XYZ file of C-alpha atoms in Angstrom:
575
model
C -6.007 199.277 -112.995
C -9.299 199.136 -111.084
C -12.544 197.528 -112.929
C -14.163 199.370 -114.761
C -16.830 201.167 -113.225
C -20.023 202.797 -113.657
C -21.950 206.182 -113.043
C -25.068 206.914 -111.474
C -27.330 210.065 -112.489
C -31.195 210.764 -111.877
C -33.568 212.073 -114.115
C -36.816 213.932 -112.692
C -39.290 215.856 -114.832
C -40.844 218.635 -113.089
C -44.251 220.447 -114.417
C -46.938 221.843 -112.576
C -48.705 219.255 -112.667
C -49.027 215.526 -110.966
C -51.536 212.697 -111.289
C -52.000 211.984 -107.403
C -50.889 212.763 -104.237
C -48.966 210.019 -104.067
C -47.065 210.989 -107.449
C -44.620 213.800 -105.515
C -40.817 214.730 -105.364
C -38.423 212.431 -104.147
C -36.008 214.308 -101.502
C -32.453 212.549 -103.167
C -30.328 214.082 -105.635
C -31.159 213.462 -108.884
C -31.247 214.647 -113.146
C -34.385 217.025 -112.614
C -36.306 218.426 -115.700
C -38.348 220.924 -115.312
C -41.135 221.860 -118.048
C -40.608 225.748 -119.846
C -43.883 228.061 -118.388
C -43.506 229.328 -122.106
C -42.842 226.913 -124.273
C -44.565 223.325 -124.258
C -43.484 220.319 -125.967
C -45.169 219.064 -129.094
C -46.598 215.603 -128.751
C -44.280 214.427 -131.192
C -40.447 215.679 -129.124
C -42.566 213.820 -125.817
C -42.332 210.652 -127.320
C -39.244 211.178 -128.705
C -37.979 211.384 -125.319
C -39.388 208.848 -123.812
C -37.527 206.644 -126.150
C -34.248 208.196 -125.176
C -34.770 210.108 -121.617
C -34.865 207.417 -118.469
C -37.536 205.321 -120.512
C -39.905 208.196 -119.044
C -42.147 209.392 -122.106
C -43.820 212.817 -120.817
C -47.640 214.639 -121.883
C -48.675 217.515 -120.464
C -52.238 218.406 -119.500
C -52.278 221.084 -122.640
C -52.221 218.033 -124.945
C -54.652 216.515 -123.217
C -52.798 213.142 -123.575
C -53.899 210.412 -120.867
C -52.726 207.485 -118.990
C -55.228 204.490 -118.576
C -54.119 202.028 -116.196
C -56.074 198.462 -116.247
C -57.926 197.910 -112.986
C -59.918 194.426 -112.940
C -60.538 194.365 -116.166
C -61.663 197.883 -116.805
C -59.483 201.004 -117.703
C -58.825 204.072 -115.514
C -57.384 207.150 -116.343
C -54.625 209.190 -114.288
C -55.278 212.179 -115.960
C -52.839 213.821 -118.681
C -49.327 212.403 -117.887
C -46.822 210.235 -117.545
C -44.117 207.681 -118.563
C -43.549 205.179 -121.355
C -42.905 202.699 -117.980
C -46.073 203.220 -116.996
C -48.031 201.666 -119.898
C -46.834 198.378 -118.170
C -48.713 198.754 -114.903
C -51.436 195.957 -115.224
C -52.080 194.482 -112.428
C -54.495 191.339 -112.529
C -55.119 191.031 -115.412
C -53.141 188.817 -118.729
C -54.460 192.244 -121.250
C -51.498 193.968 -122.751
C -52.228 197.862 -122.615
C -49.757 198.646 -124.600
C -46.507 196.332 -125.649
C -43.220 198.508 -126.574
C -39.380 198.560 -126.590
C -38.923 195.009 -126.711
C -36.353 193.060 -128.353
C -37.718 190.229 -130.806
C -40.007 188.157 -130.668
C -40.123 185.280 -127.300
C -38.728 182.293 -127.905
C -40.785 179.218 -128.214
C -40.318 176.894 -124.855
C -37.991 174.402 -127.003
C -35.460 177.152 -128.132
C -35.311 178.395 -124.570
C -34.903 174.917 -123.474
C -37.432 175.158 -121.255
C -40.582 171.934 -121.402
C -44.050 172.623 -122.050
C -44.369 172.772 -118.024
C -41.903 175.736 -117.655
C -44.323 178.295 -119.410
C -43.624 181.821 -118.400
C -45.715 182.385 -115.384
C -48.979 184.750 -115.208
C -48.935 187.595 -113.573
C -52.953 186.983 -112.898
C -52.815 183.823 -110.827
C -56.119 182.559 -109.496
C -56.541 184.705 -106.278
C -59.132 184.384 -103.252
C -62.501 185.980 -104.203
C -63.744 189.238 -101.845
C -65.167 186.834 -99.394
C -61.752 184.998 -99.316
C -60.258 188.744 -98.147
C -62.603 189.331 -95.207
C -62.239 185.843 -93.870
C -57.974 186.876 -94.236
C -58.642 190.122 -92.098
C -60.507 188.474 -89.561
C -58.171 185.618 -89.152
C -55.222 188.455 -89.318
C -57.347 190.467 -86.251
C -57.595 187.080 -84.312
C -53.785 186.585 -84.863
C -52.438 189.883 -83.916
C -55.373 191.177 -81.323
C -52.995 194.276 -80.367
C -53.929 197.576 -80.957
C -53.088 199.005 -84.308
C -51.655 195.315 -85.159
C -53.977 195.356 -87.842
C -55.464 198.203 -90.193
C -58.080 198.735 -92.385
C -59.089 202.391 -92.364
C -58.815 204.054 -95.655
C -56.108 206.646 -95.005
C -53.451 204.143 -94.532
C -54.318 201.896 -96.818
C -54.119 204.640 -99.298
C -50.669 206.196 -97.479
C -49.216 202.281 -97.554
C -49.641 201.744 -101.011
C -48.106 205.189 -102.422
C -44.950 207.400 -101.836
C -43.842 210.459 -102.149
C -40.551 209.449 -103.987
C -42.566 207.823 -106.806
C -44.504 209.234 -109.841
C -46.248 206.311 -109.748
C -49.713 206.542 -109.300
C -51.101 204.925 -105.465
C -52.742 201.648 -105.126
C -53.972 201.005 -102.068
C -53.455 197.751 -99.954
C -56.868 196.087 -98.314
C -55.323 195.676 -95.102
C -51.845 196.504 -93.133
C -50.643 194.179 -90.939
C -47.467 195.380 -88.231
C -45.290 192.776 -87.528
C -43.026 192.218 -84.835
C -41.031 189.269 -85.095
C -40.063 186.613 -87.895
C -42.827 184.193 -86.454
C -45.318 186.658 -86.458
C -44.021 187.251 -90.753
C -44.525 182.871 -90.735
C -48.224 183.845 -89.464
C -48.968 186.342 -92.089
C -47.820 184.042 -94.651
C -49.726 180.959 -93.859
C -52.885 183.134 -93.982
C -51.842 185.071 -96.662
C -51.843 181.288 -98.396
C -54.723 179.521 -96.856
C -57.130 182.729 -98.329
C -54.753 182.865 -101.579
C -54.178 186.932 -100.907
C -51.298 188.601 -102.397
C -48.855 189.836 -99.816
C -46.659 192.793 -99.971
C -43.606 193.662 -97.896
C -43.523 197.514 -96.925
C -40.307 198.514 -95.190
C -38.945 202.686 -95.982
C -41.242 203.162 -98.828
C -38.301 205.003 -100.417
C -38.693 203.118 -103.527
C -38.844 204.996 -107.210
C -40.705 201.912 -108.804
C -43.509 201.428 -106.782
C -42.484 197.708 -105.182
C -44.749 198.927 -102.375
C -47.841 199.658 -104.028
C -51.022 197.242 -103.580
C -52.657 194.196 -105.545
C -55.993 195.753 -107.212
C -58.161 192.177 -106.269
C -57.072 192.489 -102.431
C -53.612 192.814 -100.949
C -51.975 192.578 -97.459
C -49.398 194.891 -96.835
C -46.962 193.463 -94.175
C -45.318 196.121 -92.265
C -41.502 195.764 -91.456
C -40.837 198.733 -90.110
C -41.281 197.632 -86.321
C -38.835 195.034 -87.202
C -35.883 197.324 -86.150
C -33.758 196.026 -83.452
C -29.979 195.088 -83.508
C -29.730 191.602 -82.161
C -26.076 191.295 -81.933
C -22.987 193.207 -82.967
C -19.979 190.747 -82.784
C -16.914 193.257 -83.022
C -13.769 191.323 -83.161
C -15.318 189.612 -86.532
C -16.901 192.932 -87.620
C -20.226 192.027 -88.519
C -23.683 192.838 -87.034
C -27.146 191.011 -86.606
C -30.364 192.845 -87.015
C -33.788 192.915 -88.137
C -34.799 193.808 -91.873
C -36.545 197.282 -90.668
C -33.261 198.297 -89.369
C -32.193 201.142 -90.795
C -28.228 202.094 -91.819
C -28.094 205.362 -90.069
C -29.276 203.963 -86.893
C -26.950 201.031 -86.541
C -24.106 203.601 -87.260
C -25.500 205.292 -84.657
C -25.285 203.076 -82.247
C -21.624 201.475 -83.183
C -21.119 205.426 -82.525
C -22.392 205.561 -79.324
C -20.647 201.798 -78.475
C -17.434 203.324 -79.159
C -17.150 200.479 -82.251
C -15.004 202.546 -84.509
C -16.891 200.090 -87.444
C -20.105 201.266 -89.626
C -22.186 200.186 -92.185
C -22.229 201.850 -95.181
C -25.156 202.117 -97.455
C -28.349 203.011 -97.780
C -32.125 203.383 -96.213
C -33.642 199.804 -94.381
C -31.799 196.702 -94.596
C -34.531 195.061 -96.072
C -35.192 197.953 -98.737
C -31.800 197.631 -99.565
C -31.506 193.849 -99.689
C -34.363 193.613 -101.717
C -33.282 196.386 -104.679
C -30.048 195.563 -104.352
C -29.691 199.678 -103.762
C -26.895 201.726 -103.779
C -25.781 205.637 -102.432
C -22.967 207.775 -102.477
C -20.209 205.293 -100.399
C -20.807 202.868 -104.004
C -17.401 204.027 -105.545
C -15.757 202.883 -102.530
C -18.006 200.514 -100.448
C -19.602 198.716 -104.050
C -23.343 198.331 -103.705
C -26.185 195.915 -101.414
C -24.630 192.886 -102.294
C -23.927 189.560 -101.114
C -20.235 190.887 -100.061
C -22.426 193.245 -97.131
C -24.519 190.895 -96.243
C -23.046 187.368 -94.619
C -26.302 185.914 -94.528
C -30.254 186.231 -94.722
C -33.263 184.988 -92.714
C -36.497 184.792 -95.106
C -39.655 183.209 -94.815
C -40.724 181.430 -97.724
C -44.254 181.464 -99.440
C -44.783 177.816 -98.196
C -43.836 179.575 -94.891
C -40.950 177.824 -93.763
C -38.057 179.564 -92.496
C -34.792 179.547 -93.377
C -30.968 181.002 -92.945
C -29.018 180.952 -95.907
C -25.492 181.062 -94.656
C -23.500 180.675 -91.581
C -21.312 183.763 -90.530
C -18.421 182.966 -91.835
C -16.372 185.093 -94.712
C -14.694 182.035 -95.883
C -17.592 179.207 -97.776
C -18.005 176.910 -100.451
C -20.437 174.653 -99.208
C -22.402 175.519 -102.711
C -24.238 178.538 -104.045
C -24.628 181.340 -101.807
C -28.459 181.592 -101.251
C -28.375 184.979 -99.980
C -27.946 186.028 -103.556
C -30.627 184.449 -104.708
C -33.066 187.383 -102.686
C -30.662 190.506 -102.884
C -32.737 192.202 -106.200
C -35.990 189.880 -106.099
C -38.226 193.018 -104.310
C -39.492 190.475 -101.846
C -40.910 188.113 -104.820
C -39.284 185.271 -103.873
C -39.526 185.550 -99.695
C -39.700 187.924 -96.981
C -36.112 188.928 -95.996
C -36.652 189.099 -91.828
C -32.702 189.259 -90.382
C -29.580 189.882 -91.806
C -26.295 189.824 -90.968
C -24.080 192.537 -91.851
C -20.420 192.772 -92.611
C -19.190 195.922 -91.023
C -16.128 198.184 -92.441
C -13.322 200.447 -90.083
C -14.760 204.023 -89.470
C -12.512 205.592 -91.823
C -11.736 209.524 -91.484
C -12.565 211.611 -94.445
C -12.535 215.352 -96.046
C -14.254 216.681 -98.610
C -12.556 218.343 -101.837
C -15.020 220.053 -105.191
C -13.579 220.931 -108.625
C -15.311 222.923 -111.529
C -15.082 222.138 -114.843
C -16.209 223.914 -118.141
C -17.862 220.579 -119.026
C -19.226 217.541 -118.086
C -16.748 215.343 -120.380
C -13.399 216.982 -118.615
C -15.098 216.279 -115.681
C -16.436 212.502 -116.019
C -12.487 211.933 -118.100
C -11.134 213.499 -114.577
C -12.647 211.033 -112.495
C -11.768 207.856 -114.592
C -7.923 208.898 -114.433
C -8.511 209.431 -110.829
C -9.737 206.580 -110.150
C -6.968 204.400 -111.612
C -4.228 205.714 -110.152
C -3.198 204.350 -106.573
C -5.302 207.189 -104.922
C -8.075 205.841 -106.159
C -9.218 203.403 -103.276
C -8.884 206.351 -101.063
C -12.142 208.320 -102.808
C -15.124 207.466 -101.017
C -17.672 209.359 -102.939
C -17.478 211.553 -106.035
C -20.928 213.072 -106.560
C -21.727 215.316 -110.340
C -23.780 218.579 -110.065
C -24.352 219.943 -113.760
C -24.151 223.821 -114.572
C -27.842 224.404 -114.223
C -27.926 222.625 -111.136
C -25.646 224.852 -109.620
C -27.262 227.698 -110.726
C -30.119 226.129 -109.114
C -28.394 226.293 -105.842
C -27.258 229.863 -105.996
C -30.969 230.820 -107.209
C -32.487 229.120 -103.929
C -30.421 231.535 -101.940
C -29.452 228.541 -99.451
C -25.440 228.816 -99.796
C -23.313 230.967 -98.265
C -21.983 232.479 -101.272
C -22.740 231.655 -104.555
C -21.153 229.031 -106.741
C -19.374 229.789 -110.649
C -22.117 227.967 -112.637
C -19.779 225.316 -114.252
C -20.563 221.500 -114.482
C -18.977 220.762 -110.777
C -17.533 217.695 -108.685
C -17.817 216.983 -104.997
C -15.335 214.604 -103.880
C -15.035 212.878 -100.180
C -11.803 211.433 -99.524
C -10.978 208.498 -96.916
C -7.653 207.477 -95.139
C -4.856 208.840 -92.388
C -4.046 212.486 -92.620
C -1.065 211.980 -94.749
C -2.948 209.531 -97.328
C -5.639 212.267 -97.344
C -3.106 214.718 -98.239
C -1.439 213.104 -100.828
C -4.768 211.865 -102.283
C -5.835 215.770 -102.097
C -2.552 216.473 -103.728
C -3.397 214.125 -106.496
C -6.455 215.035 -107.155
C -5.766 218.565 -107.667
C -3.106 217.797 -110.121
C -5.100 215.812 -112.010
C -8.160 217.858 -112.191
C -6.413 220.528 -113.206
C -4.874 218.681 -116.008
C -8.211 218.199 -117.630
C -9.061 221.270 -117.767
C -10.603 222.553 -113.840
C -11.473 226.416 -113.298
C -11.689 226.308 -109.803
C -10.627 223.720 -107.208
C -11.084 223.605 -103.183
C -10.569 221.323 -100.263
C -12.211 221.290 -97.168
C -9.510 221.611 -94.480
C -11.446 221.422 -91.159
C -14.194 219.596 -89.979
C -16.753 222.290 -90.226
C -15.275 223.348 -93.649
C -16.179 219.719 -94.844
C -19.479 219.625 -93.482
C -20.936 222.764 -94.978
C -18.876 221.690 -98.440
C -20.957 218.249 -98.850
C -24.085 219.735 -97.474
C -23.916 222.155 -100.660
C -24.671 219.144 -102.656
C -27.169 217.497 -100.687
C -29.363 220.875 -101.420
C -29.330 219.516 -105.359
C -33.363 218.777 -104.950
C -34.433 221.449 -102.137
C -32.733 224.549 -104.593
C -34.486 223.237 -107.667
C -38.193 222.974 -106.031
C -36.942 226.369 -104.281
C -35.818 228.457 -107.376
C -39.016 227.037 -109.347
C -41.816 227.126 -106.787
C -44.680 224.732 -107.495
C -42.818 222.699 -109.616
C -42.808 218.921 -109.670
C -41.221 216.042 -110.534
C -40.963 211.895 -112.075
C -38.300 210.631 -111.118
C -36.066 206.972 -112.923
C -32.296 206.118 -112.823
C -30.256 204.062 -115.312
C -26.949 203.296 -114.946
C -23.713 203.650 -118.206
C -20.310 202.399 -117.859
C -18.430 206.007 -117.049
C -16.876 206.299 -120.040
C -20.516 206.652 -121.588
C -21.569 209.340 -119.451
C -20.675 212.562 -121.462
C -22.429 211.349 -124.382
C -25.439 209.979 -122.612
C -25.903 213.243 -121.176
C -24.930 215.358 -123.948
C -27.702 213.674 -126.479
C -29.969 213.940 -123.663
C -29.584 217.126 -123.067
C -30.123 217.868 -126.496
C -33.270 216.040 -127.016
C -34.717 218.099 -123.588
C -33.792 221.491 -124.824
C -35.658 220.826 -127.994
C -38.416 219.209 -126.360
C -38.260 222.794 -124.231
C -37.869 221.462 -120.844
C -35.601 222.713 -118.842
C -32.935 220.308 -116.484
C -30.469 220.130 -113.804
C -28.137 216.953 -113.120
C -26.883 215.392 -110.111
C -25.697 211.951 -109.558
C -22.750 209.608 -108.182
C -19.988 209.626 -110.176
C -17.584 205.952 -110.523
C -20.187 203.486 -108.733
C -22.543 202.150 -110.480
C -25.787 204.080 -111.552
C -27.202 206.578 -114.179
C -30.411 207.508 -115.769
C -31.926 206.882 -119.187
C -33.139 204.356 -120.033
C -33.020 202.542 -124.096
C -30.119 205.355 -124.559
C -28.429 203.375 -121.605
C -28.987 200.010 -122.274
C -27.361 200.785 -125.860
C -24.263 201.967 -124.557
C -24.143 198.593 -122.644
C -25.529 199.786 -119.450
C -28.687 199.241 -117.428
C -32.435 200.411 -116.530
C -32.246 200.528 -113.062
C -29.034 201.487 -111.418
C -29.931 201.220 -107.867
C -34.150 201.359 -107.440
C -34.853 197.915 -108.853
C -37.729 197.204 -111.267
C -40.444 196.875 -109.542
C -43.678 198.306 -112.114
C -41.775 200.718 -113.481
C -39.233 199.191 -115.088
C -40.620 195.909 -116.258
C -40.771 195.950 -120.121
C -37.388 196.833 -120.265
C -36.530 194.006 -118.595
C -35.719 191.650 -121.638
C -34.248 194.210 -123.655
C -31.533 194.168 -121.250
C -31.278 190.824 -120.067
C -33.006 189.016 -122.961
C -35.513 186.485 -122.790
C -34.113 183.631 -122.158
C -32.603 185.157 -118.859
C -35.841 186.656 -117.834
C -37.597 183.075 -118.190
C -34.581 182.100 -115.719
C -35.787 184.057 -113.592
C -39.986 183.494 -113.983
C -38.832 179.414 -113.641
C -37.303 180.433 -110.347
C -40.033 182.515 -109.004
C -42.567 179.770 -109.981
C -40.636 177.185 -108.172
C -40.559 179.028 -105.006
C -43.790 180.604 -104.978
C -46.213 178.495 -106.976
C -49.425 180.541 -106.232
C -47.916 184.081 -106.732
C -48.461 185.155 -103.667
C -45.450 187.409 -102.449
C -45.275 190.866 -103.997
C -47.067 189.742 -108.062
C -47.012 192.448 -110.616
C -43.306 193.732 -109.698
C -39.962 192.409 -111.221
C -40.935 190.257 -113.637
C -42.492 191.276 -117.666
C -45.680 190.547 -119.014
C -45.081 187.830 -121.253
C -45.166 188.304 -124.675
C -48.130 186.354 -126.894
C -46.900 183.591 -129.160
C-alpha cells in the first residue's frame, strides 16, 4: 500500500465585482464560484461560508458590507468585499482588526517552555523613518548605477506589489531593485539593514497570498527575475545548478534541446517554488517542492552573509538538512539565490479521462487506483466537477461537447506495455465504481488535445459568464475526505445562491476550504503558502506552541525583521 495521500482543489468566487486592479483571476485551474445575477446572498449564509468555504467569507456591494485594512495606524476601506483571511492584513502596526478562528487561548511563555526572552516576535519592529528610505534609494542608485537597476516610478511600484492571481488588495513597494547576481542580493541586504527597510523578494508573482505585496512604512522589492541562468547541468548524477529566477519550463527546455532525456518537474520559478513549498499536477507522482528536489540552497542571510546548505550529494548525515529550514519560509528567513536541482528520467506518457455520476465514485476510484501496483505509473489525475464541464461545453472551446458528469483526467507514465496495462487497469477499475464513459488517448495528438480540455477549466468559466470575477484560496484533505468536503460545501454555496465549478489535482496533496479542512485533519494552504492570507489560521492548524517554534526561529535569524515582515507568521494573541 502507498501512503496515504492527499487532494488538491481550488476555490474562486466570482461576482462582478473586485476591490482593485490588482484583485483579478488567476489563470490555473481551480473550485470557481460564481455569484447568482438573481439571487444574492443574505449577510447571514456569507458568513456562514466563510467559516466553512476556503476560510474566504464573501459581501457583496448590495450589502454594502466593507473591508478596512489598517494602514499606519489609520483604517482604509477596499470597498464592499472580501474574505474572512483578509481581516488579518495589518501591516505595521501591533492593533488587532479583528481576531477570529483561533484555537484557545496562547500559552503563557512558561507552559510553552519558552523564557521571558523568547516572546513571540512583533510584526511592527522599529523600522527606518521616511528620511531613512530616501537615504536607502540613493545608496541603492549609487550601488546599481545601470539603467532600470533601480525603480521608483509609480506604475511599477504599484504593478510589483499586486497580482493578478490574488484577491488581495495591492500594496505598493517604495522602490524595485533588479538584481543580477547573489553579491549584488548581499548588497541589497546590507543596505536594506544599515537604513532598517523591510525587504521583499519578488520572483513570478504567481502567488495566491500576497507574499509579494509591499511594507506600508517603506519597502524594497528585490527583483529575482533576472536571476535566471542555468549554471551547470551535471548529467551522469542527474541534477542541475541554477539561479532562483529560473523557471521549470525553461530548464526542461533546455535539457530538451541538450538531448538530456532528464526534466524537472514542478512548478513556476525555483525560488517561488522553494519558498511556498508549491506543488502542480506531476504531485501524485513527483511529491511536491521539497527538500527531496532540491540537493541544496544558496541564501543570503539578513546579517548578509552567504551561505550553501548542502553539498551535492544524495547520500548525508552530517546533521539537519538546512535546506529545509527555507523550503515554506516565503523568503522570511533569507533570500534563496541558487539551487540545485535533482532531475528525474523523461518518462513517456498518455492521457486517459473517465466520467462518473459523482464525485465520491470518482475520488473512491482514484484511491483504489492508486494502491494497486499501477499506481506509481499515474503521473497526474486532475478532478473537473459537473458544472465545470458544463462550463467547458458552454465556452464553445472543445471540439465536441462533453456529458456533464463529475469527470477525471488521468496522465499515465512508463514503456508502452506498462502504459497499456496501467490503461487496462484503470479502465477496469473505474468502471467498477460506477464510470459512464471512459477514453484513452492513443496517439500523441489525441493526448494533447485530451489534457488541453482540462487546462480550459478557468478560460470556459470567465468565457460562459462574461464579466465575471474571481478570489481565489486552496486547502488541502486527506482523499478520503474529499467527497464530503465538497459535498457540504457545495451545499452551503447553493444556499448561499452562488453558483460553482470544481477543478483540482486529485492524490497529491492539496484542496480548498479552509476550517472545514483543517477538521477533517487536513490543511489551509495546500500548495500557495501563507503568506497574508492565511495567517490566523495558522495556529489552529499547527497550534501555538509550534507557531512560537517557528517566531523563535525567525527572530534568531533575522533579529530586526527585515526580510519579507507581515507574511507567514500570526499576530500574536494578547495575554
Amino acid at each position: 500500500m502507498i501512503p496515504a495521500r492527499f487532494m488538491h482543489l481550488s476555490m474562486r468566487v466570482r461576482t462582478g465585482w473586485l476591490p482593485s486592479p490588482s484583485a483579478r483571476l488567476a489563470a490555473r485551474s481551480s473550485f470557481q464560484v460564481r455569484h447568482h445575477t438573481s439571487s444574492h446572498p443574505r449577510h447571514q449564509d456569507v458568513k456562514h461560508i466563510g467559516n466553512f468555504v476556503a476560510g474566504a467569507l464573501l459581501t457583496f456591494s448590495t450589502l454594502g458590507f466593507g473591508l478596512y485594512i489598517l494602514r499606519n495606524g489609520a483604517f482604509d476601506e477596499f470597498g464592499p468585499l472580501t474574505l474572512g483571511t483578509t481581516v488579518t492584513h495589518i501591516y505595521g502596526s501591533t492593533r488587532h482588526v479583528h481576531q477570529q478562528n483561533k484555537v484557545g487561548d496562547s500559552p503563557s511563555s512558561s507552559e510553552a517552555g519558552l523564557s521571558s526572552a523568547d516572546a513571540p516576535i512583533s510584526l511592527a519592529s522599529s523600522y527606518g523613518s521616511p528620511d531613512d528610505v530616501e537615504e536607502a534609494i540613493k545608496e541603492l542608485r549609487h550601488a546599481f548605477p545601470g539603467q532600470h537597476r533601480v525603480q521608483t516610478n509609480k506604475d511599477s511600484l504599484e504593478r510589483y506589489g499586486s497580482s493578478e492571481n490574488s484577491y488581495h488588495p495591492s500594496s505598493p513597494h517604495t522602490v524595485i531593485v533588479h538584481v543580477k547576481s547573489t553579491q549584488d542580493v548581499v548588497t541589497v541586504v546590507n543596505i536594506s539593514r544599515k537604513y532598517r527597510v523591510p525587504l521583499v523578494p519578488y520572483s513570478g508573482a504567481t502567488s495566491l497570498e500576497g507574499h509579494y505585496s509591499g511594507y506600508p512604512s517603506g519597502s524594497i522589492c528585490i527583483d529575482m527575475s533576472a536571476m535566471d541562468q542555468i549554471l551547470e547541468i551535471n548529467e551522469t548524477d542527474g541534477d542541475l545548478r541554477c539561479q532562483a529566477g529560473a523557471r521549470w519550463d525553461d530548464i526542461n527546455h533546455v535539457l530538451k534541446e541538450k538531448g538530456i532525456p532528464l526534466f524537472f518537474p514542478s512548478w513556476k520559478t525555483i525560488g517561488g517554488m522553494i519558498g511556498t513549498g508549491c506543488s502542480g499536477t506531476n504531485a501524485v507522482r513527483y511529491g511536491t517542492a521539497k527538500a527531496e528536489w532540491f540537493l541544496n540552497v544558496t541564501v543570503v542571510l539578513p546579517s548578509g552573509k552567504v551561505i550553501k546548505t548542502r553539498q551535492r550529494a544524495r547520500k548525508s548525515s552530517a546533521g539537519f538538512d538546512a535546506t529545509k529550514l527555507f523550503i515554506g519560509a516565503e523568503g522570511t528567513l533569507g533570500i534563496v539565490t541558487e539551487a540545485t536541482l535533482r532531475l528525474a528520467p523523461l518518462v513517456p506518457t498518455k492521457v486517459a479521462m473517465a466520467q462518473f455520476p459523482d464525485v465520491k465514485q470518482a475520488v473512491s476510484a482514484v484511491q483504489e487506483i492508486l494502491n494497486t501496483p499501477c499506481g506509481p505509473h499515474i503521473q497526474c489525475v486532475e478532478l473537473l466537477d459537473d458544472h465545470m464541464m458544463s462550463a467547458i461545453n458552454t465556452a464553445g472551446i472543445v471540439e465536441k461537447p462533453y456529458p456533464v458528469q463529475d469527470t477525471l483526467f488521468f496522465k499515465l507514465q512508463g514503456s508502452p506495455e506498462s502504459i497499456a496495462e496501467t490503461s487496462r487497469v484503470v479502465q477496469q477499475i473505474v468502471r467498477s465504481h460506477g464510470s459512464t464513459r471512459f477514453e484513452f488517448a492513443a496517439t500523441d495528438e489525441e493526448a494533447e488535445n485530451l489534457w488541453e480540455n482540462r487546462k480550459y477549466a478557468l478560460m470556459s468559466t470567465l468565457a460562459s459568464n462574461p464579466g465575471m470575477k474571481c478570489w481565489t484560496t486552496d486547502v488541502c484533505v486527506p482523499v478520503s475526505k474529499l467527497p464530503q468536503l465538497v459535498y457540504e460545501t457545495k451545499e452551503d454555496l447553493t444556499q448561499a445562491g452562488l453558483r460553482f465549478t470544481i477543478v483540482g489535482h486529485v492524490g497529491d496533496a492539496v484542496h480548498r476550504l479552509i476550517h472545514r479542512a483543517i477538521a477533517m485533519d487536513g490543511t489551509c494552504t495546500g500548495e500557495h503558502g501563507v503568506g497574508i492570507g492565511k495567517r490566523e489560521y495558522l495556529v489552529e492548524e499547527l497550534g501555538e506552541d509550534t507557531v512560537e517554534l517557528m517566531k523563535t526561529v525567525k527572530r534568531a535569524i533575522d533579529p530586526l525583521n527585515l526580510f519579507n515582515p507581515g507574511k507567514l507568521y500570526p499576530e500574536s494573541k494578547s495575554k
